[in-house]
Structure formats: structure tokens, C-alpha cells
Coordinates of C-alpha atoms in Angstrom, one line a residue:
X16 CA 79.8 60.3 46.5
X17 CA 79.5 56.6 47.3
X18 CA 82.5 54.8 49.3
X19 CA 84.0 52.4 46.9
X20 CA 84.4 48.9 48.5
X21 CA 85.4 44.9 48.0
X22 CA 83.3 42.4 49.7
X23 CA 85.3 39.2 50.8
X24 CA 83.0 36.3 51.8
X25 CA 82.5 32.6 52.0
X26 CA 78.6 32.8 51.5
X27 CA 77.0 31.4 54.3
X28 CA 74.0 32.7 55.9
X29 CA 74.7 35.8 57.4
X30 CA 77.1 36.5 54.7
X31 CA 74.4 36.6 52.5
X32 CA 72.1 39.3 54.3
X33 CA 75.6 41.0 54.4
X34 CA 75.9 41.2 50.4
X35 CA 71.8 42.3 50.0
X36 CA 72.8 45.0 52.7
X37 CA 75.5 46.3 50.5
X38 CA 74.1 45.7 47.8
X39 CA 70.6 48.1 48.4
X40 CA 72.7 50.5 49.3
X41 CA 73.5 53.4 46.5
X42 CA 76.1 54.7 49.8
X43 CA 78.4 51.7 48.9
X44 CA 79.9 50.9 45.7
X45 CA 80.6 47.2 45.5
X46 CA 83.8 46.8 42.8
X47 CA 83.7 43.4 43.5
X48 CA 83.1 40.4 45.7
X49 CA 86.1 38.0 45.9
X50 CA 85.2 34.4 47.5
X51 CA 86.8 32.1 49.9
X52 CA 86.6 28.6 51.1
X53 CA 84.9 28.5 54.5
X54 CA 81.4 28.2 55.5
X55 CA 81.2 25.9 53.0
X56 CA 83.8 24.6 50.1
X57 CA 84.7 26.7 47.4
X58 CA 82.8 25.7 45.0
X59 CA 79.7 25.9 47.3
X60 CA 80.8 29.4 48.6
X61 CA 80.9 30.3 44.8
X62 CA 77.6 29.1 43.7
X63 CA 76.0 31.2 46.6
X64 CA 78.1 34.3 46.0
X65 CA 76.1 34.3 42.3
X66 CA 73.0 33.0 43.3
X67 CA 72.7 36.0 45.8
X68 CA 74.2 38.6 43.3
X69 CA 71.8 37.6 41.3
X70 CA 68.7 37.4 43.3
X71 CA 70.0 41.7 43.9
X72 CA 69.5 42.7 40.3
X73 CA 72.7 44.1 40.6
X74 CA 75.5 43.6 38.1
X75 CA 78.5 42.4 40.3
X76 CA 81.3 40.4 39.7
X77 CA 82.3 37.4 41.4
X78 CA 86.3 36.4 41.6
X79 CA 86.7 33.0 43.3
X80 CA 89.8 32.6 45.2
X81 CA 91.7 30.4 47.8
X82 CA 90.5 27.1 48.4
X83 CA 92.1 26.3 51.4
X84 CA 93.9 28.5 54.3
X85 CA 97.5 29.0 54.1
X86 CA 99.2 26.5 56.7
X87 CA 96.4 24.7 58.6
X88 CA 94.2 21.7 57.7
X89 CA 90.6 22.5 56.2
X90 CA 88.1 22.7 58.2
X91 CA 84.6 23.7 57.6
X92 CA 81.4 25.7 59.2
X93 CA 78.8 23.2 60.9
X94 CA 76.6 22.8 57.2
X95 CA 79.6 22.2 55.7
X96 CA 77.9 18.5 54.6
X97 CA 74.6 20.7 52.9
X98 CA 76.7 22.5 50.5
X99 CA 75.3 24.9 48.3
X100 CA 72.2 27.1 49.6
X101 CA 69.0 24.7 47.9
X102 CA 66.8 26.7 45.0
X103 CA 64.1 26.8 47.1
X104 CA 66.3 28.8 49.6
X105 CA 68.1 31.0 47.4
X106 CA 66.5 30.8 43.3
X107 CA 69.8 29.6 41.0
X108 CA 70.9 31.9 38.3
X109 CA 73.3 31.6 35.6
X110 CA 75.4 33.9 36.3
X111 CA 78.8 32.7 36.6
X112 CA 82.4 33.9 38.6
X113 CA 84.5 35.7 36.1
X114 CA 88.1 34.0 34.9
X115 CA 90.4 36.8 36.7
X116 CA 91.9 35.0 40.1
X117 CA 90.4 36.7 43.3
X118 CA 94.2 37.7 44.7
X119 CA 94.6 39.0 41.1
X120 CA 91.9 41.2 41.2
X121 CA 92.6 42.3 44.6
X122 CA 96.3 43.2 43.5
X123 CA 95.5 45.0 40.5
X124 CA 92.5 47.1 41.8
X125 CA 94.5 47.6 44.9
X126 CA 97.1 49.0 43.5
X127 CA 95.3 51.3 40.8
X128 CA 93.5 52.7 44.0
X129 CA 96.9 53.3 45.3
X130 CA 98.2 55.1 42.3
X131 CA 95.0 57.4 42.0
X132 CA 95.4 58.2 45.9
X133 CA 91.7 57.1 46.1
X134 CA 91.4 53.7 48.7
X135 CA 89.2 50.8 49.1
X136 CA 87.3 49.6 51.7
X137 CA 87.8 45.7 52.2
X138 CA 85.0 44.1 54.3
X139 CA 85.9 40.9 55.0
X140 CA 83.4 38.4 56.2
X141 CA 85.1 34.8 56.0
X142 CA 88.5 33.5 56.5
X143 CA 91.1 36.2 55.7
X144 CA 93.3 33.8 53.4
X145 CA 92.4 35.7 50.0
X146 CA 93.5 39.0 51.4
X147 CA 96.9 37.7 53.3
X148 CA 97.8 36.1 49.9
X149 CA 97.4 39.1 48.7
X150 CA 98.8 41.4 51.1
X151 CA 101.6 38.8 51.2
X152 CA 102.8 38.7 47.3
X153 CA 102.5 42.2 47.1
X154 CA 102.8 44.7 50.5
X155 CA 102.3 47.4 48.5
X156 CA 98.5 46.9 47.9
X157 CA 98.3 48.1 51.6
X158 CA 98.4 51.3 50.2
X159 CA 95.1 51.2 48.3
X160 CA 93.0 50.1 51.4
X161 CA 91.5 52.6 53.3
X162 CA 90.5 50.1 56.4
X163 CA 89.6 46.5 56.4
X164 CA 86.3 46.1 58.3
X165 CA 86.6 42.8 59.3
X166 CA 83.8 39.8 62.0
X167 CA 86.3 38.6 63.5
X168 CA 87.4 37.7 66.8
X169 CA 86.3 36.8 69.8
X170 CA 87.2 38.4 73.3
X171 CA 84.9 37.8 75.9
X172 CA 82.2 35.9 74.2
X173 CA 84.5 32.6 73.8
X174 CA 84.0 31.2 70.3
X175 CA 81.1 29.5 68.6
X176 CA 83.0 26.4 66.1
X177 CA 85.5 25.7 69.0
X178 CA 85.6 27.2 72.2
X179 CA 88.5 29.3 72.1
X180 CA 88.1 31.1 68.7
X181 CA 85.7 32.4 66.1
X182 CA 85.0 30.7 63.1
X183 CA 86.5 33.5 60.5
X184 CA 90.0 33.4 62.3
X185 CA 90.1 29.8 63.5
X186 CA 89.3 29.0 59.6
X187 CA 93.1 30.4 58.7
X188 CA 94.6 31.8 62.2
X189 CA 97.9 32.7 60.0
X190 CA 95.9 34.5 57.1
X191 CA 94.4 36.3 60.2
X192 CA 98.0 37.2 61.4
X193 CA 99.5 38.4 57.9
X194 CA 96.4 40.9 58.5
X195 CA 96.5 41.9 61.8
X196 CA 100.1 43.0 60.9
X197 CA 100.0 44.6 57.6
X198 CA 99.6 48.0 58.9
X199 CA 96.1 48.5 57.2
X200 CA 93.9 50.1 59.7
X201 CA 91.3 47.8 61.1
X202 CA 87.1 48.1 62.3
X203 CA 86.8 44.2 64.0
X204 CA 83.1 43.4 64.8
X205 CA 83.8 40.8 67.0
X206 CA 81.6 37.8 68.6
X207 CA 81.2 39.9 71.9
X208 CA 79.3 42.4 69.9
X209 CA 77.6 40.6 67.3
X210 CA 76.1 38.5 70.2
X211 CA 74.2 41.8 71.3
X212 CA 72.2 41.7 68.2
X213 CA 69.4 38.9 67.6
X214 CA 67.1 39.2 65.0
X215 CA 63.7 38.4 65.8
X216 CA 60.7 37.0 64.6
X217 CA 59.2 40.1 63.7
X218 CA 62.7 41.4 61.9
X219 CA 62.4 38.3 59.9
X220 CA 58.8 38.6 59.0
X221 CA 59.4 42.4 58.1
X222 CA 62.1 41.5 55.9
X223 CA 59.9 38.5 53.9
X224 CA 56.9 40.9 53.6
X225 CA 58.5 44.1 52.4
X226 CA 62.3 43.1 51.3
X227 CA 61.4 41.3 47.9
X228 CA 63.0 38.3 46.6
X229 CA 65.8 39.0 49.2
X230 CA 63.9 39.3 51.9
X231 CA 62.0 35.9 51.3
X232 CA 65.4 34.4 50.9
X233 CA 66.6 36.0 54.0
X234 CA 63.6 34.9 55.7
X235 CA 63.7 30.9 54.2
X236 CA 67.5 30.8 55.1
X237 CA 66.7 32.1 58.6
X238 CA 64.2 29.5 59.4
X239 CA 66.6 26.4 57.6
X240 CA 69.6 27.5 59.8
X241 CA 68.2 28.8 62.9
X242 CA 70.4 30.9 64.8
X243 CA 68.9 30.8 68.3
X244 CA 70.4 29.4 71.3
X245 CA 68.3 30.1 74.2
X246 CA 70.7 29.1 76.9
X247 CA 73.5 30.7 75.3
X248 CA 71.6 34.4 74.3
X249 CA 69.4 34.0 77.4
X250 CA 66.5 35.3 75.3
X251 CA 65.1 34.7 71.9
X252 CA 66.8 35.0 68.4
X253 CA 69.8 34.6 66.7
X254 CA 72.9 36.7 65.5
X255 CA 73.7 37.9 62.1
X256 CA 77.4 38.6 62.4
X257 CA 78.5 39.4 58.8
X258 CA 75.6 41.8 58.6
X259 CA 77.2 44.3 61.1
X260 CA 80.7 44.7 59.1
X261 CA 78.0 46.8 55.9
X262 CA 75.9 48.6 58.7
X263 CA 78.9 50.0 60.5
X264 CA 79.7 51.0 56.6
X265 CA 76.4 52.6 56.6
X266 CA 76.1 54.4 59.8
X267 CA 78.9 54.3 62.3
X268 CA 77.0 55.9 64.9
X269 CA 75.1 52.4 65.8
X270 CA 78.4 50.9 67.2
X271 CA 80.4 51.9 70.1
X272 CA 84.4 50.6 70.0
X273 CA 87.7 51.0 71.4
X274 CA 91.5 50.8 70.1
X275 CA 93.6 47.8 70.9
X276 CA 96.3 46.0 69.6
X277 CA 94.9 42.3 68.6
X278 CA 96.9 39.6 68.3
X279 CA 96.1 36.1 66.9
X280 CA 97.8 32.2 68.3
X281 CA 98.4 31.0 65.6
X282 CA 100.1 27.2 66.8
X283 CA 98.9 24.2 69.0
X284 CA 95.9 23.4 70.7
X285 CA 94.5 27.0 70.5
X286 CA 95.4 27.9 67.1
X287 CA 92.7 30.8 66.3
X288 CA 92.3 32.2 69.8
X289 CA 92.6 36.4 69.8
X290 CA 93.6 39.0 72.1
X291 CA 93.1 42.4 72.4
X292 CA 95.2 44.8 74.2
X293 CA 93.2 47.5 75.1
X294 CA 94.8 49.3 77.9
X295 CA 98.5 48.8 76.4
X296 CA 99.8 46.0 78.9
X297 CA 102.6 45.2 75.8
X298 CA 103.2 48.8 75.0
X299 CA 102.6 48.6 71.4
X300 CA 100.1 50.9 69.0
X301 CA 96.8 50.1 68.5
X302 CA 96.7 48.3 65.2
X303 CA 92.7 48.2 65.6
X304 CA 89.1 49.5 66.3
X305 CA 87.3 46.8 68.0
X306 CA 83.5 47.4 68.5
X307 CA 81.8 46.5 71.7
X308 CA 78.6 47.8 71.5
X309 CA 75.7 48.0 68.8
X310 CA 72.5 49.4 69.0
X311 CA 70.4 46.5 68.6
X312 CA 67.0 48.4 67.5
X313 CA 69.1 51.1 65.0
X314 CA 70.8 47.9 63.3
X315 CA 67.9 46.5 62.7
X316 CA 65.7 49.7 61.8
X317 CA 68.3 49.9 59.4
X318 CA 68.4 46.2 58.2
X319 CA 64.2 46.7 57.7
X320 CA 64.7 50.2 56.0
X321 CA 67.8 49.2 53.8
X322 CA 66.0 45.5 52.3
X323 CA 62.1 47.5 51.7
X324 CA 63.7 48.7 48.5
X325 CA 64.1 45.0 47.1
X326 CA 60.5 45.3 47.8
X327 CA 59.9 49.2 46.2
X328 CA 58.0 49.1 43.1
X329 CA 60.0 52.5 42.2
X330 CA 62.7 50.4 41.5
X331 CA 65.2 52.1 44.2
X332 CA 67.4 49.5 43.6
X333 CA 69.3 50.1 40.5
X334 CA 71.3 47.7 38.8

């Protein structure tokens, strides 16, 4: 039986190889994906959303949802000025996001899961504001999530928008909070892991000669936003964070984690900067999993194996 899950994004590069992931997968069931603002505006994060659910084959629906974090000022990922993913990057479709508010959907399917004692995994690959609004107007959707699997964070790695803070949390530090303390059990694939990863050239050739029209996409995005940074990585490639949150879905075994309690600033200067407790210095539970190591060839044997059926002339990709 597949595991029934909700995809939260602001679509965005690695986002995107995130969705095809889930999306090849007959594993996952994807009830939904719900957008946010963040990469890119949310109109932007909502035209790429479709464009990639279309490019799948697969019949999805699309909820757009908050434009904006809860308390802070906007602010935007560094192509924030390109906007929507070109057509010669991604093909435009016309599919469209359906009427139904993304909170609204969340609540109602949250809760149905709840009543039928059967919950949902939420990965959650952008800012976490959707998911703290709802969380926050209704507590009792908390019931009908099995885990939130969650890139977020960063521990030892630093940040990569600011210094002191990933992008996903620094985008809405207080939505990141209302999450952190809900009580839902939590998988964070932080920045100190998703740094281990780096795709290379070969990965992204693979993936344009065998993953079909993903896999060119995948491969056109990868060379317009390259990833690499040399002196940070100390060797070549480039990171596919969201990608790491659907592989862990798909086979836990690749990652190696530890409990903690993570916390989130959430006020001045440092607003967005994380901390995980992981030898119980404030003498609280654990209110997470945080994964701190991934093995760099599985993930991306699986990454290869997972986006050839895009390319399978079977047609193992059903819609």
C-alpha cells in the first residue's frame, strides 16, 4: 500500500526535482501539493507548481496558499527578479490551481485523516507558513499527520541566503516555530546534510538522457541555476536540498539522524537562526529527527533509477 502524502513547496529548482521524485514513485501517493510564496512570489511559485505537475503526466492538484509569512517582511530566494521557470526550461501547460484555499485543504484532508485513524505525511519544502496557519486555526489537524518531513535548518553548515539561517526557516522563522511546537513528529533534512550531496555532471546527464521530459527539464534548470560553489563544497557540484525530504520517503536507510529538540530565534538580527539540542543541555524531549548523514551515491542511484521511468516506453508512470 502506498504512504499517502501532501507536498508543500514554493517551486524553485530543487523543489521541482523534489515533486518528479514523488511523483515517479507508485510508493507515494501525492493527495495534493499546496504552494507557498518563497523562492519566488506566489504567483510564480504557482505557475511552476502546474507547469511541473504537468510535465509528470500525473493528475495532481494544485491549492495555492499564503502569500506572505506570518509576521516578518517578504523576502525572496536569490532569482526572485526571474520569476516564473521560462518555457524553454520547464514546457507551460494549462493546467490551472484549483479554487479550494491551500490551508483549507490542508484542514479538511487533515482532519478526515484524523477521523479515519489513517495520517498524512506532510513534506514540506518551502517556508512553513501554510502549514502554521493551519496548524494554528485548527490544533486538531495535528492529529492527521503522521510526521512532517521537513529541509530545514541549518546547524553546522551556517546558512546559504544569510549567514545565520536557511532559506526555508529564515523565509517565516515564526511559521517555523508554530511547527517546531505543534507536537507533530518531525524528519529535518538540514543544510549540514544536504551539503553532503552534490549532483554531478554525470547525474545530470543520466537524468537528461533516460528521465524524459523531466529529466531534460531537470537537466536545463540545473545548468540555468547552477548550484556549485567550489570554495564552499571544496569539490565539484551542487546540492539538491528539497530532493532529500521524497528520498528519505522512499528509502530511509540512505540517511543517518539523531533526536534533538530544535528550536528556532525568531526576533532581531538573527531572526531564522536554529538550534538543535542533541545531548539534552535544556532537559526537554526531543521534538525531532534531524539527519546528518546521506549516502551520497544511494541518493543518487536512486534519483537515476526513480526519473528512467519518465523515460520508460512501458509507461511505468501512470497517471
Amino acid at each position: 500500500m502506498s504512504q499517502r502524502i501532501i507536498i508543500d513547496t514554493d517551486p524553485g529548482v530543487d523543489d521541482a526535482i523534489a515533486i518528479w521524485l514523488a511523483l515517479a514513485s507508485p510508493e507515494l501517493d501525492v493527495l495534493g501539493m499546496t504552494v507557498v510564496a518563497g523562492n519566488v512570489a506566489l504567483k510564480d511559485t504557482v505557475r511552476n507548481a502546474c507547469k511541473i505537475v504537468a510535465l509528470s503526466g500525473k493528475t495532481i492538484p494544485v491549492f495555492a496558499g499564503a502569500p506572505g509569512p506570518l509576521v516578518r517582511e517578504q523576502v525572496y530566494g536569490k532569482y526572485a527578479h526571474i520569476g516564473a521557470f521560462k518555457n524553454e526550461l520547464v514546457p507551460d501547460s494549462d493546467l490551472q490551481p484549483q479554487a479550494e484555499h491551500a490551508v483549507d485543504f490542508l484542514v479538511r484532508t487533515l482532519r478526515q485523516a484524523a477521523e479515519d485513524n489513517d495520517p498524512i505525511t506532510v513534506c514540506v519544502i518551502g517556508p512553513m507558513t501554510n502549514i502554521a496557519l493551519a496548524l494554528g486555526m485548527h490544533p486538531d489537524v495535528a492529529r492527521g499527520i503522521r510526521h512532517i518531513v521537513t529541509m530545514s535548518c541549518a546547524f553546522t553548515a551556517l546558512g546559504h541566503r544569510v549567514p545565520w539561517a536557511e532559506f526555508n526557516v529564515y523565509a517565516d522563522p515564526h511559521a517555523a516555530e508554530k511547527v517546531f511546537s505543534s507536537g507533530v513528529p518531525l524528519i529535518i533534512m538540514p543544510l549540514d546534510m544536504t551539503f553532503q550531496a552534490l549532483i554531478s555532471k554525470d547525474d545530470i546527464e543520466a537524468l537528461k538522457q533516460d528521465g524524459g521530459l523531466p529529466g531534460e527539464s531537470v537537466a536545463a534548470l540545473l545548468n540555468a541555476f547552477d548550484r556549485s560553489d567550489l570554495n564552499r563544497f571544496g569539490r565539484e557540484g551542487g546540492p539538491v536540498h528539497d530532493a532529500t525530504t521524497v528520498a528519505w520517503l522512499l528509502q530511509p536507510g540512505l540517511f543517518e539522524g539523531q533526536p534533538a529538540r530544535v528550536g528556532v530565534e525568531i526576533s532581531g538580527k538573527t531572526a531564522g537562526y536554529t538550534y538543535a539540542d542533541f545531548w539534552n543541555k535544556l532537559a526537554t524531549p526531543p521534538n525531532a529527527t534531524v539527519m546528518q548523514k546521506v549516502d551520497e551515491y544511494g541518493f543518487f542511484s536512486l534519483l537515476r533509477r526513480v526519473f528512467s521511468r519518465y523515460g520508460n516506453p512501458s509507461g511505468d508512470v501512470q497517471a
